[in-house]
CSV table of C-alpha atoms in Angstrom, one decimal:
chain,number,residue,atom,x,y,z
S,1,MET,CA,45.2,9.8,-2.9
S,2,ARG,CA,45.3,7.4,-5.8
S,3,TYR,CA,41.9,6.2,-7.1
S,4,GLN,CA,41.3,2.6,-7.6
S,5,PRO,CA,38.7,1.8,-10.7
S,6,VAL,CA,35.1,1.2,-9.4
S,7,ARG,CA,34.3,-2.0,-10.9
S,8,SER,CA,31.6,-1.8,-13.6
S,9,ALA,CA,30.1,-5.4,-12.4
S,10,PHE,CA,29.5,-3.6,-9.2
S,11,ILE,CA,28.1,-0.5,-10.2
S,12,LEU,CA,25.5,-2.4,-12.8
S,13,THR,CA,23.6,-4.0,-9.8
S,14,LEU,CA,20.4,-2.8,-8.4
S,15,ALA,CA,22.5,-2.1,-5.2
S,16,ALA,CA,24.6,0.3,-6.5
S,17,ILE,CA,21.7,2.8,-6.8
S,18,GLY,CA,20.2,1.8,-3.8
S,19,LEU,CA,17.4,-0.2,-4.7
S,20,SER,CA,17.9,-2.9,-2.4
S,21,ALA,CA,16.7,-0.8,0.0
S,22,GLN,CA,13.1,-1.0,-0.4
S,23,ALA,CA,10.7,-2.9,1.6
S,24,THR,CA,9.5,-6.3,0.2
S,25,GLU,CA,10.4,-7.0,-3.2
S,26,ASN,CA,10.0,-4.0,-5.8
S,27,GLN,CA,8.3,-2.1,-3.1
S,28,GLN,CA,5.2,-3.7,-4.1
S,29,LEU,CA,3.3,-3.9,-0.5
S,30,ARG,CA,0.3,-5.5,-1.7
S,31,ALA,CA,-1.8,-3.5,0.3
S,32,LEU,CA,-4.3,-0.7,-0.8
S,33,LEU,CA,-3.2,1.7,1.6
S,34,GLY,CA,-5.9,4.1,3.2
S,35,ALA,CA,-8.7,2.4,1.3
S,36,PRO,CA,-11.5,1.7,3.7
S,37,GLY,CA,-13.2,4.6,4.9
S,38,GLN,CA,-16.4,6.1,6.6
S,39,GLU,CA,-18.3,2.6,5.5
S,40,MET,CA,-16.8,0.7,8.3
S,41,THR,CA,-18.9,2.5,11.0
S,42,LEU,CA,-21.8,2.0,8.8
S,43,PRO,CA,-24.1,-1.1,9.0
S,44,GLN,CA,-24.9,-3.3,6.4
S,45,LEU,CA,-28.1,-5.0,6.2
S,46,PRO,CA,-28.0,-8.7,4.0
S,47,GLY,CA,-27.4,-7.9,0.2
S,48,LEU,CA,-25.1,-6.9,-2.3
S,49,TYR,CA,-22.7,-3.9,-2.5
S,50,GLY,CA,-20.5,-2.5,-4.7
S,51,GLN,CA,-17.6,0.2,-4.5
S,52,VAL,CA,-15.5,2.0,-6.8
S,53,TRP,CA,-12.5,3.6,-5.6
S,54,ALA,CA,-10.0,5.9,-7.5
S,55,GLN,CA,-6.6,5.9,-6.0
S,56,HIS,CA,-3.8,8.4,-7.0
S,57,TYR,CA,-0.3,8.0,-5.3
S,58,GLU,CA,2.7,9.9,-6.1
S,59,ALA,CA,6.2,10.0,-4.3
S,60,THR,CA,9.5,11.8,-4.8
S,61,LYS,CA,11.7,10.6,-1.8
S,62,PHE,CA,12.9,7.4,-0.9
S,63,ARG,CA,13.9,6.2,2.5
S,64,ASN,CA,16.0,3.6,4.0
S,65,GLY,CA,16.0,1.7,7.2
S,66,ASP,CA,16.6,5.0,9.2
S,67,GLY,CA,14.4,7.2,7.4
S,68,ASP,CA,17.1,9.2,5.2
S,69,ASP,CA,17.6,8.9,1.2
S,70,GLN,CA,18.6,5.9,0.1
S,71,VAL,CA,22.6,6.2,-0.5
S,72,THR,CA,24.8,3.4,-1.6
S,73,ASP,CA,28.7,3.5,-0.8
S,74,LEU,CA,30.4,2.4,-4.1
S,75,GLY,CA,33.7,2.6,-2.7
S,76,ASN,CA,36.8,5.2,-3.3
S,77,GLY,CA,34.5,7.8,-1.5
S,78,VAL,CA,32.0,7.6,-4.3
S,79,SER,CA,28.4,7.1,-3.5
S,80,ALA,CA,24.8,7.0,-5.2
S,81,VAL,CA,21.8,8.6,-4.1
S,82,ARG,CA,18.7,7.2,-5.4
S,83,GLY,CA,15.8,9.5,-6.7
S,84,GLY,CA,12.9,9.9,-9.2
S,85,LYS,CA,9.7,10.0,-9.0
S,86,ILE,CA,6.7,7.2,-8.5
S,87,SER,CA,3.1,7.7,-10.0
S,88,ALA,CA,-0.1,5.4,-9.5
S,89,ASN,CA,-3.3,5.5,-10.7
S,90,VAL,CA,-5.4,2.8,-9.3
S,91,LEU,CA,-9.4,2.2,-10.1
S,92,VAL,CA,-10.7,-0.3,-7.3
S,93,PRO,CA,-13.7,-2.3,-8.2
S,94,ARG,CA,-15.0,-4.3,-5.5
S,95,LEU,CA,-18.2,-6.2,-4.5
S,96,THR,CA,-19.4,-7.5,-0.8
S,97,TRP,CA,-22.1,-9.5,-0.2
S,98,VAL,CA,-23.7,-9.9,3.3
S,99,SER,CA,-25.9,-13.3,3.4
S,100,GLU,CA,-28.8,-13.9,5.8
S,101,ALA,CA,-26.7,-17.0,6.8
S,102,HIS,CA,-25.6,-16.8,10.6
S,103,LEU,CA,-22.6,-18.0,12.4
S,104,GLY,CA,-23.8,-17.5,16.1
S,105,ASP,CA,-24.7,-13.4,16.0
S,106,GLY,CA,-22.7,-12.7,12.9
S,107,ARG,CA,-23.7,-12.7,9.2
S,108,LEU,CA,-21.4,-14.6,6.9
S,109,GLY,CA,-20.5,-12.6,3.6
S,110,VAL,CA,-17.5,-12.3,1.2
S,111,SER,CA,-15.8,-9.3,-0.4
S,112,VAL,CA,-13.8,-9.4,-3.8
S,113,THR,CA,-11.3,-6.8,-4.9
S,114,LEU,CA,-9.3,-6.4,-8.0
S,115,PRO,CA,-7.2,-3.2,-8.6
S,116,ILE,CA,-6.5,-2.1,-12.0
S,117,ILE,CA,-3.4,-0.1,-11.8
S,118,ASP,CA,-1.4,2.6,-14.1
S,119,LEU,CA,2.0,2.6,-13.0
S,120,ASP,CA,4.8,4.9,-13.9
S,121,VAL,CA,8.2,4.8,-12.8
S,122,HIS,CA,11.4,7.4,-13.0
S,123,THR,CA,14.4,6.7,-11.4
S,124,THR,CA,17.5,8.5,-11.2
S,125,ALA,CA,21.0,7.5,-9.4
S,126,THR,CA,23.1,10.5,-8.7
S,127,GLY,CA,26.6,9.8,-7.9
S,128,ARG,CA,28.6,11.9,-5.4
S,129,PHE,CA,32.2,12.2,-5.7
S,130,PRO,CA,34.8,13.3,-3.0
S,131,ALA,CA,37.1,16.6,-3.8
S,132,GLY,CA,39.5,15.8,-6.6
S,133,PHE,CA,37.9,12.5,-7.8
S,134,PRO,CA,39.0,12.5,-11.3
S,135,SER,CA,36.4,14.2,-13.8
S,136,SER,CA,36.8,11.5,-16.6
S,137,MET,CA,36.0,8.6,-13.9
S,138,ALA,CA,33.2,10.4,-12.2
S,139,SER,CA,31.6,11.1,-15.9
S,140,ALA,CA,32.1,7.1,-16.4
S,141,ILE,CA,30.4,6.3,-13.2
S,142,GLN,CA,27.7,8.7,-13.6
S,143,ALA,CA,27.0,7.1,-17.6
S,144,GLN,CA,26.9,3.8,-16.1
S,145,LEU,CA,24.6,4.9,-13.0
S,146,ASN,CA,22.0,6.6,-15.5
S,147,GLY,CA,22.0,3.5,-17.4
S,148,VAL,CA,20.9,1.5,-14.2
S,149,ALA,CA,18.4,3.9,-13.5
S,150,ALA,CA,17.1,4.0,-16.9
S,151,ALA,CA,16.6,0.4,-16.9
S,152,ASN,CA,14.5,0.5,-13.8
S,153,SER,CA,12.1,2.8,-15.0
S,154,GLY,CA,8.9,2.4,-17.1
S,155,SER,CA,5.5,2.4,-17.3
S,156,GLN,CA,2.9,-0.5,-17.0
S,157,THR,CA,-0.8,-0.7,-17.1
S,158,GLY,CA,-2.6,-3.7,-16.0
S,159,LEU,CA,-4.6,-5.9,-13.4
S,160,GLY,CA,-3.2,-5.8,-9.9
S,161,ASP,CA,-3.7,-8.8,-7.7
S,162,THR,CA,-7.1,-10.2,-6.6
S,163,GLU,CA,-8.2,-10.0,-3.0
S,164,ILE,CA,-11.1,-12.4,-1.8
S,165,ALA,CA,-12.0,-11.7,1.8
S,166,PRO,CA,-14.7,-14.3,3.5
S,167,PHE,CA,-16.0,-12.7,6.6
S,168,VAL,CA,-18.4,-12.9,9.6
S,169,ASP,CA,-19.9,-9.5,10.5
S,170,PHE,CA,-21.3,-8.7,13.9
S,171,GLN,CA,-23.4,-5.7,14.3
S,172,ASP,CA,-25.2,-3.9,17.3
S,173,ASP,CA,-26.9,-0.5,17.8
S,174,GLU,CA,-23.6,1.5,18.5
S,175,SER,CA,-20.9,-0.4,16.9
S,176,ARG,CA,-19.6,-3.6,14.2
S,177,LEU,CA,-17.0,-6.1,14.7
S,178,VAL,CA,-16.1,-8.1,11.3
S,179,LEU,CA,-13.5,-11.2,11.5
S,180,LEU,CA,-12.0,-11.6,8.0
S,181,ALA,CA,-9.2,-14.5,6.2
S,182,ALA,CA,-8.7,-12.7,3.2
S,183,LEU,CA,-6.6,-14.3,0.5
S,184,VAL,CA,-4.8,-12.5,-2.3
S,185,ALA,CA,-4.3,-14.3,-5.4
S,186,PRO,CA,-1.1,-13.7,-7.9
S,187,THR,CA,-3.9,-12.7,-11.0
S,188,GLY,CA,-1.8,-9.2,-11.6
S,189,ASP,CA,0.3,-8.4,-14.5
S,190,TYR,CA,3.3,-9.5,-13.7
S,191,LYS,CA,6.7,-10.5,-15.5
S,192,SER,CA,9.9,-11.3,-13.6
S,193,SER,CA,12.0,-9.8,-16.3
S,194,ARG,CA,10.5,-6.3,-16.1
S,195,ALA,CA,11.5,-3.7,-13.6
S,196,ILE,CA,7.7,-2.3,-13.6
S,197,ASN,CA,4.6,-4.7,-12.6
S,198,PRO,CA,0.8,-4.1,-12.0
S,199,GLY,CA,1.1,-7.4,-9.9
S,200,ALA,CA,3.3,-8.1,-6.9
S,201,GLY,CA,4.8,-11.2,-8.0
S,202,LYS,CA,4.2,-15.0,-8.4
S,203,PHE,CA,3.3,-15.7,-5.0
S,204,TRP,CA,0.1,-15.8,-2.6
S,205,THR,CA,-0.5,-13.7,0.6
S,206,ILE,CA,-2.5,-15.1,3.4
S,207,ARG,CA,-4.3,-12.2,5.3
S,208,PRO,CA,-6.3,-12.6,8.5
S,209,GLY,CA,-7.7,-9.4,10.2
S,210,PHE,CA,-10.7,-7.7,11.9
S,211,LEU,CA,-12.6,-4.5,11.4
S,212,TYR,CA,-14.3,-2.7,14.2
S,213,GLY,CA,-16.4,0.5,14.1
S,214,ARG,CA,-18.2,2.4,16.7
S,215,ALA,CA,-20.6,5.3,16.6
S,216,TRP,CA,-21.5,7.6,19.7
S,217,GLU,CA,-24.5,10.0,20.1
S,218,ASN,CA,-22.4,13.0,20.3
S,219,GLY,CA,-21.5,12.5,16.5
S,220,LEU,CA,-18.3,10.8,16.9
S,221,GLU,CA,-17.6,7.9,14.6
S,222,PHE,CA,-14.3,5.6,14.9
S,223,GLY,CA,-13.8,2.5,12.8
S,224,THR,CA,-10.2,0.4,11.9
S,225,ARG,CA,-9.3,-2.6,9.7
S,226,VAL,CA,-6.4,-4.3,10.7
S,227,THR,CA,-4.8,-7.0,8.8
S,228,TYR,CA,-1.6,-9.3,9.2
S,229,SER,CA,-0.3,-10.5,5.6
S,230,ILE,CA,1.9,-13.2,5.2
S,231,ASN,CA,3.4,-14.1,2.2
S,232,THR,CA,4.6,-17.1,0.4
S,233,GLU,CA,8.0,-17.0,-1.9
S,234,ASN,CA,7.9,-15.6,-5.5
S,235,THR,CA,8.3,-18.5,-7.5
S,236,ALA,CA,9.5,-16.6,-10.4
S,237,THR,CA,12.5,-14.8,-8.2
S,238,ASP,CA,13.2,-16.9,-5.4
S,239,TYR,CA,12.4,-13.7,-3.3
S,240,LYS,CA,10.4,-14.0,0.1
S,241,SER,CA,8.7,-10.9,1.3
S,242,GLY,CA,8.4,-10.1,5.0
S,243,GLN,CA,5.4,-10.7,7.3
S,244,TYR,CA,3.4,-6.9,8.0
S,245,VAL,CA,0.7,-5.4,10.0
S,246,HIS,CA,-1.4,-2.7,8.0
S,247,ALA,CA,-3.9,-0.7,9.9
S,248,ASP,CA,-6.6,1.6,8.1
S,249,TYR,CA,-8.4,4.1,10.4
S,250,SER,CA,-10.8,6.7,10.6
S,251,LEU,CA,-12.1,9.4,12.8
S,252,MET,CA,-15.0,11.2,11.5
S,253,TYR,CA,-17.6,13.7,13.2
S,254,ARG,CA,-21.1,13.2,11.7
S,255,VAL,CA,-22.3,17.1,11.0
S,256,ASN,CA,-25.8,16.0,9.9
S,257,ASP,CA,-27.3,12.8,8.7
S,258,SER,CA,-25.7,13.0,5.3
S,259,TRP,CA,-22.2,14.8,5.6
S,260,ARG,CA,-19.3,13.7,8.2
S,261,ALA,CA,-15.5,15.1,8.1
S,262,GLY,CA,-12.5,14.3,9.8
S,263,LEU,CA,-9.3,12.4,9.9
S,264,GLN,CA,-8.1,9.3,8.2
S,265,GLY,CA,-5.1,7.5,7.5
S,266,TYR,CA,-3.1,4.3,7.5
S,267,PHE,CA,-0.1,2.8,9.5
S,268,LEU,CA,2.2,-0.4,8.0
S,269,LYS,CA,4.6,-2.1,9.9
S,270,GLN,CA,6.9,-5.1,8.8
S,271,PHE,CA,7.6,-7.3,11.4
S,272,THR,CA,10.0,-10.1,9.5
S,273,LYS,CA,13.0,-9.8,7.2
S,274,ASP,CA,12.8,-10.0,3.2
S,275,LYS,CA,14.6,-13.2,2.0
S,276,GLY,CA,16.2,-13.2,-1.1
S,277,GLU,CA,18.9,-11.7,-3.5
S,278,GLY,CA,20.4,-8.2,-2.6
S,279,VAL,CA,18.5,-7.8,1.0
S,280,ALA,CA,19.9,-5.3,3.1
S,281,ALA,CA,20.9,-6.4,6.5
S,282,ASP,CA,18.1,-5.0,8.0
S,283,GLY,CA,15.8,-7.1,5.8
S,284,ASN,CA,14.4,-4.1,3.9
S,285,LYS,CA,11.6,-3.9,6.8
S,286,ALA,CA,9.0,-1.2,5.7
S,287,GLN,CA,7.2,1.2,8.1
S,288,VAL,CA,4.9,3.9,7.0
S,289,LEU,CA,2.1,6.2,8.7
S,290,ALA,CA,0.1,8.4,7.0
S,291,ALA,CA,-2.7,11.0,8.5
S,292,GLY,CA,-5.1,13.6,6.3
S,293,PRO,CA,-8.2,15.3,6.0
S,294,ALA,CA,-11.4,13.4,4.7
S,295,VAL,CA,-14.9,14.4,3.7
S,296,GLY,CA,-17.8,11.6,3.3
S,297,TYR,CA,-21.3,11.9,2.1
S,298,SER,CA,-24.1,9.1,2.7
S,299,SER,CA,-27.6,9.6,0.9
S,300,GLU,CA,-30.5,9.9,3.1
S,301,ASP,CA,-31.9,6.4,2.4
S,302,GLY,CA,-28.6,5.0,2.6
S,303,ARG,CA,-28.2,3.4,-0.8
S,304,TRP,CA,-25.2,5.3,-1.9
S,305,GLY,CA,-22.4,7.3,-0.4
S,306,ALA,CA,-19.2,9.2,-1.6
S,307,GLU,CA,-15.7,10.2,0.0
S,308,VAL,CA,-12.6,12.0,-0.6
S,309,LYS,CA,-9.5,12.1,1.3
S,310,VAL,CA,-5.9,13.4,0.9
S,311,LEU,CA,-3.2,11.4,3.3
S,312,PRO,CA,0.5,12.2,3.2
S,313,GLU,CA,3.1,9.7,4.5
S,314,PHE,CA,5.5,10.1,7.2
S,315,LEU,CA,7.7,8.1,9.4
S,316,VAL,CA,8.6,6.0,6.1
S,317,ARG,CA,11.2,3.5,6.6
S,318,ASN,CA,12.4,1.3,3.3
S,319,LYS,CA,10.2,2.7,1.1
S,320,SER,CA,8.8,5.7,-1.1
S,321,GLU,CA,7.2,8.6,0.7
S,322,GLY,CA,4.5,10.4,-1.0
S,323,THR,CA,0.9,11.4,-0.9
S,324,THR,CA,-2.1,9.0,-1.4
S,325,SER,CA,-5.4,10.5,-2.6
S,326,TRP,CA,-8.9,8.9,-2.8
S,327,LEU,CA,-12.2,9.3,-4.2
S,328,ARG,CA,-14.6,6.6,-3.3
S,329,LEU,CA,-17.9,5.8,-4.2
S,330,MET,CA,-20.2,2.9,-2.1
S,331,PHE,CA,-23.6,2.1,-3.1
S,332,ARG,CA,-26.0,-0.9,-2.5
S,333,VAL,CA,-26.6,-3.2,-5.8
S,334,ASP,CA,-29.9,-4.8,-4.4
């Protein structure tokens, strides 16, 4: 068989190493996956509350729309497999104010969240060649792939995007329902010329949703926060990320008045396709499910609490697959 030269211009595209097969733009989902926890079932009286969350995320697998490795066909029987490692450390300060004002039976409030992100991305692209493929051509193609992978690697530290979430909080002796209408502003450190950015892009996200929590006398507690994210177009790239549902959940057992243990996690599914240059036929629709153990503590007076959890991801589509770990501190300011 005679192999035709693989065009350099084609290889030197993001699609050539599978980077087009990712959820939303540059895999920036603009969602603090797994952040809410045991506080979803705890009542909040009027006042100012502070939270400081520390997240570590690490992934070494990259899934396509079928849940397999991201592989791109380069022609002539040649393909490229995306690999590497993503490591992110995120510090998340959050303030929540519950007012004395009411809307019906619910108290009005607002929360503001501003993540600080340290992101390190190492990308690899490994060429796969058929039997008999000329070694000189294979070496040349692999060298080009290495260059593209290096251009899409790097480290950045900076501010993420700010979420402002007004809400109405309805509570009774056993349950809690919070209706919220969040807005995420493009305040993060972002440059379209960079491959790695703490900010998701120059676009806004409208995020309506609700939180529901319930505690039973037998010690079981369940809480969930569900939002639906609607993104505007990134004015820096003319790319529009699709819309997605994001749900965090917590199923805990109250061991005593201070300690809780159980299962927590998150689910995200993208329902509309991305729009922009290089979007795959499936629209880069994202999906991820995570579940793992959690342990929480709250003080006897209810003025502060802490929580730790480790959440492995699975059933991943068009996204990196890894593990999210959280160490969280919650306290009343006034």
